[in-house]
Every structure is written in C-alpha cells, then in structure tokens.
C-alpha cells in the first residue's frame, strides 16, 4: 500500500463525513439563527427555547435523510472492501 492510496482513502472518508454531517449542521444552524432572532426581538431569554426546536429539527432531518446516509456509508464501505486486493498487491 503506497502513500497515494492512503491519501485517496483519507480524502474520500473526509468528503463522505462532510456530506453526511452537512444536512444536520445546516439545519441546526438555520433553526438556531431563527430562534436567536426570535429571542432578540421578543427579549425572551429561555435556554430551552433555543434547544428544543434545534433538537426537533435535527431529529426530523435525521428521519428524512437517514436512509440516504446509510446508503452512502454502505457504498463507501463496499468500495473499500473491493479495493483490498489492489491495495495488498501494491498495484
């Protein structure tokens, strides 16, 4: 196994991680911003008002995109397993 193969696998893993976490992080960011704006306008500073909507939105996003996430991880794992013979032979 050479350095280029290791870097290629690492890059693919990082891209996959970014693709998988993007929907959850973007949703939490948008909902957090909306709740913060609402709190600023109404001057209600309640901690649970910030946490509960984000938790519910992230849960909904996980329900909606969960199947796609699992399919991406399975596809990546299958690709890695199919690469094993080439990595071991050094070619």
mmCIF file with all atom_site columns, C-alpha atoms in Angstrom, residues 35-50:
data_model
loop_
_atom_site.group_PDB
_atom_site.id
_atom_site.type_symbol
_atom_site.label_atom_id
_atom_site.label_alt_id
_atom_site.label_comp_id
_atom_site.label_asym_id
_atom_site.label_entity_id
_atom_site.label_seq_id
_atom_site.pdbx_PDB_ins_code
_atom_site.Cartn_x
_atom_site.Cartn_y
_atom_site.Cartn_z
_atom_site.occupancy
_atom_site.B_iso_or_equiv
_atom_site.pdbx_formal_charge
_atom_site.auth_seq_id
_atom_site.auth_comp_id
_atom_site.auth_asym_id
_atom_site.auth_atom_id
_atom_site.pdbx_PDB_model_num
ATOM 1  C CA . UNK A 1 35 ? -34.655 31.108 17.281 1.00 0.00 ? 35 UNK A CA 1
ATOM 2  C CA . UNK A 1 36 ? -31.956 33.626 18.219 1.00 0.00 ? 36 UNK A CA 1
ATOM 3  C CA . UNK A 1 37 ? -33.636 36.266 16.085 1.00 0.00 ? 37 UNK A CA 1
ATOM 4  C CA . UNK A 1 38 ? -36.964 35.471 17.715 1.00 0.00 ? 38 UNK A CA 1
ATOM 5  C CA . UNK A 1 39 ? -35.396 35.697 21.167 1.00 0.00 ? 39 UNK A CA 1
ATOM 6  C CA . UNK A 1 40 ? -33.759 39.015 20.314 1.00 0.00 ? 40 UNK A CA 1
ATOM 7  C CA . UNK A 1 41 ? -36.978 40.504 19.021 1.00 0.00 ? 41 UNK A CA 1
ATOM 8  C CA . UNK A 1 42 ? -39.137 39.310 21.914 1.00 0.00 ? 42 UNK A CA 1
ATOM 9  C CA . UNK A 1 43 ? -36.391 39.608 24.573 1.00 0.00 ? 43 UNK A CA 1
ATOM 10 C CA . UNK A 1 44 ? -37.273 36.155 25.907 1.00 0.00 ? 44 UNK A CA 1
ATOM 11 C CA . UNK A 1 45 ? -34.020 34.550 27.074 1.00 0.00 ? 45 UNK A CA 1
ATOM 12 C CA . UNK A 1 46 ? -35.045 30.984 27.860 1.00 0.00 ? 46 UNK A CA 1
ATOM 13 C CA . UNK A 1 47 ? -32.434 28.250 27.337 1.00 0.00 ? 47 UNK A CA 1
ATOM 14 C CA . UNK A 1 48 ? -34.942 25.523 26.470 1.00 0.00 ? 48 UNK A CA 1
ATOM 15 C CA . UNK A 1 49 ? -36.470 27.747 23.807 1.00 0.00 ? 49 UNK A CA 1
ATOM 16 C CA . UNK A 1 50 ? -33.145 27.550 21.989 1.00 0.00 ? 50 UNK A CA 1
#
